[in-house]
Each structure stands twice: as C-alpha cells, then as structure tokens.
Amino acid sequence: METKNLFASRSLCEISDFTIDERKYLFRQVRTLKKAIHDRDEATMDRFRVKDPDFGIYEVFLEDSTRTKESFRNAADFLQVKVNELNTTVSSLNKGESFADTFHTLTGYHNCIFIIRSKVEGLCRWLKDDCDAYAHRNGLPYRPAFVNAGDGRHEHPTQELLDEFTILEDNGFDYDNLHIALVGDLFHGRTVHSKADGLKLFSHVKVDLIAPDELQMPDNYRIKMEENGFEVRSFDSIESYLAQGEISTMWYFTRPQLERMGEQVLQKADMLRASITFRKEFMDKLKPGTKFYHPLPRHKLHPTIPTFLDNTPLNAWERQSINGMYVRICLLSLIAGQTGFDYVPPKQVAVGEEEDYIVEVDLSKHPVKEKMVSEGVHPIKNGIVIDHICRGDSPSDIRDHMRLISRVLHLDEAKGGEWVSCGHKAGEEHTYKGIIFRPDARELERKDLKRLAAVAPGCTLNIIKDGKVAGKYRLHMPPRIYNFDDLQCSNEACISNPAECEGVPAMFYRTEDNLFECAYCGRTHTFKEIWKNAK
Ligand code: CP
C-alpha cells in the first residue's frame, strides 16, 4: 500500500501551518542531516536529495535579504533541483502586473515551490489557494507550494524554525520549559511575531519582552502569547531587566528598524538604541551558560549585540545562522516529497461540522408575546424587528452600530426607525440594547441572515406578518465571515486590503475570545471593525 506523504506540496505561510508534532519531526530530520554533513556521510545526505533537474524552486524577493535567500538557494543546490530567482528590478510587476498574474505565469513554467519575501502581509496564504486553482484549471500535474520568507511585520516562519532548532540544541532538546528574553524592536520584528505561536512548541513558556514603549510588542501578539498560556513580562530596557531577580539564560536580540518610524521617534533614536543594546558593564549580571541569539543582520554601526562578544561563549547567533541552511534543506526536501514518508501524525480529534449559528425558533413551542409587534415607535403590521442588538453596550455605541447594521443590510433607505431600550432588574445596573424596526421591509434571504449574524451577533430577528410574529431567528457569532463584498481587513499592508489593489476578498476566522482574525495577515478585529468604512 502506498503511504501518503503529508508534507508533499505543503505551504508554510505562518509557523502554525506546521503542527508541533510536524516540527518535532522536522527537527529530527535536521539533526540527522547536520550530523551527516559534518561526518561526510554521503549515503544519508543522499536520502534528502531530490535529484530532479525539472523540479523547480523559485525565489521571489521583493525586499532585501542575504541569509534567507542565500540559504534557500544553497539548500536547493544541495537538493539538486532547478532553482531560479525572479529579477524583481526588471519584472513586469513594475509595469503594474498583479501578484496573481505573475505567480500564475511562474507556476505554469514547472515551478513547484515558491519562496517569497514581500512587504505585503498574507501574500503567500492568498497565492497558495489562487495558484492551486490556476494549476487545476490548466491541468498541471503538480500543485505549487508557497514558503513565506518574511511578509511585512507579520511572520517569518522559516526563521522561527531555525530559531527553535538552535534553542533546542542548547537546551538538550527539552520541549518542556522555555524561559526566553526577546530584546529589541519587538514592534516591527516579524521574527518575534512568529514566536507568539511558534513557542507553543514548549509546554511551559515564560517570555520577557525588553523594549521601550515605542518598540514594544504589538498588543495582538502579546495577547496571543497570553492566550497560548505563556507567562509574559515587560521591561523597558536591558538595564531594568537586569535589576530584577529572574533573568533568562536565553536572549533573542533583534535589529531596531528605526527607518520604518516617523521623525518624532527618530529624534529619540540614540535613547531607543541604548535601551536595547548590550554593554560590557552588564556582563557580570548574566547567569552562567547564557546564550545570545539574533536573526541577523546586525547594523554595522549600531549592533544590539556588540562585536566584542563574537568570540565569547554567549555567541549562539552564528550557529543559528548556519543552522538556517540545514533547516531549509530539510524543509524543502519534505515539501518536495523526497522525505517524510515515515511520518505518522498523532491521532486527530474529529472536527465537527461548522456550527449552525442561525437558529430558527420553533414558534409552536415558544409562542411570542404580542407585545413585540406593538412595542417601539409604531406597531408593525408587516416587516421586520431586529432585537437585542449589542446588548450591554452604551447607548451611543449601540446607536452607532445600528447605523452600520442598516447600511450592511441595505436597510438604510427603508422606512422605519431605531431605538435604544433600557432593561433593568431590581438591584441591577441598567442594561441597554438596540432595536431596529423596518415596516414593509423586503424578505430577508439566507445570505442576509448570514450578514446579520456577522454584523449583529447575539441579535434576534422577528419577521412580522399581518401583525403577528410569523418567524423568529436567533443569530449567533459565525465561526467564519467571508464572501461579503463590504468586508475589509484594517491592516493596510494586508493582501486583502483594497490599498493593495489585488482584489483579494477579505475573510475572517473567529478566535477563542470572539475576535475575528484576518485569514491572510492574522490581524484581529471585533465584529464591528471588519466592515468597510467601519469606525
Ligand atoms: N534573518 C534574516 O531574515 O536575514 P536576511 O534578511 O538576511 O534574510
């Protein structure tokens, strides 16, 4: 019986695209390969090699790179496959061609793995589905895979893999506990953003964030870390970190990307750099066995790890960089389907059907009080009443949101009104809710109910006919919101934002804490924030 290779043609757009168990398997491969290369064990090295001059790996770097681009290129050479690079200074992207058309073209030329660095966040996620459809409709005998080599401020998942591998080498491959300090530009650094999910690899994680306010970790990544069960602490400088008792033995530095910041911040550049740059006088405070990591590059004038530390046992960043090629050889070999046949995933918990978030109330079992149709501005004979809108919010927030609901449901032209009602039980605070009345409104279709659930989760829709409630629906928060042309991710750098002009439809997934995460760039929003021109 042929074994299915679960890694073949897989994309890696975010670190969580590979499960923890899959990453552990990858790291076993990397250990084997690294040893084989050091021992010149040709037979073992050969097991990784694809040895197919028609198997195309294509590098598209729309931002500068040395390590990522060159380690992937050398990894592809090692695998003995065809490797190409798009010359982005003379490509038709500069004539206004879309990403979709560019990558369709390259997919058609027998390229199976794309490695892309771009400032556009979520680009690989979008291309994966879009080029899959292209390959299918053109009858191509392969499906292209996409590897994110860094997208804007979002993620750098292959850097995360080599960081994890290097940390594991230093802690004896202990997946149980990790205490790590992240130092530097945590605001812009995509390598530290990948750690919010990446470090779930370890069972117990403590993360110390060391950066002044201007460079601190964005809230969404910090919240994600906390949701993932990490203990998170913040410090505004290395000095203040060293003044307390629990100092990590693993320090992960990043480069301040001050060039991305405004004039006001640049005026404080020296002060910002000083707070995240290691100094000689700090040496005595470090614990024995401490290691420093850095994704590199270091700035030649202002390195956060000064060069006098290069020749000390603190230096783990050079091995980290070298590991980049080993990790990338193994990753490409898996995606090429050369290795990975022996991987057996842990037993999956069955995933249920998509929950039904539109619930029709059985009126024969739950008769409606007649008060419903006569309450409000005017009694309604025929039409709709949307009740329980934004229950618990302030009256002004409810009013604002009812305007958005009317717009999203195209009810703003219809006659009727909105009303904020105040309910109170003895001894309790007032609770407000919104009610929208639309006499003689058109019939709502299933798609309208989906829109209503998305824009007003928790509401109740009453359909009034001949002065009676003829239908009633309770609308809960959908697990996924997509397929509406008035959705928009608030991140201007996201591939789905109209600012990118690619026409990629926005799509959001509900998180555990009832926020909506963009399917491409991962930015989280409340259900009120995912609509075009929302406040
Ligand atoms: N760490 C890293 O991504 O380096 P490059 O920018 O040189 O690829």
Coordinates of C-alpha atoms in Angstrom, one line a residue, residues 60 68 247 259 299 307 405 410 478 491 498 507:
V60 CA 10.9 35.9 -5.4
T68 CA 17.1 33.7 3.9
I247 CA 17.0 36.7 34.4
E259 CA 14.0 53.6 9.3
H299 CA 23.7 47.0 12.0
T307 CA 31.1 42.7 18.1
I405 CA -26.2 47.3 10.6
H410 CA -29.2 47.8 2.9
P478 CA -20.4 32.9 13.0
N491 CA -4.3 46.3 8.0
P498 CA -8.0 47.4 -1.2
M507 CA -12.0 36.6 5.1

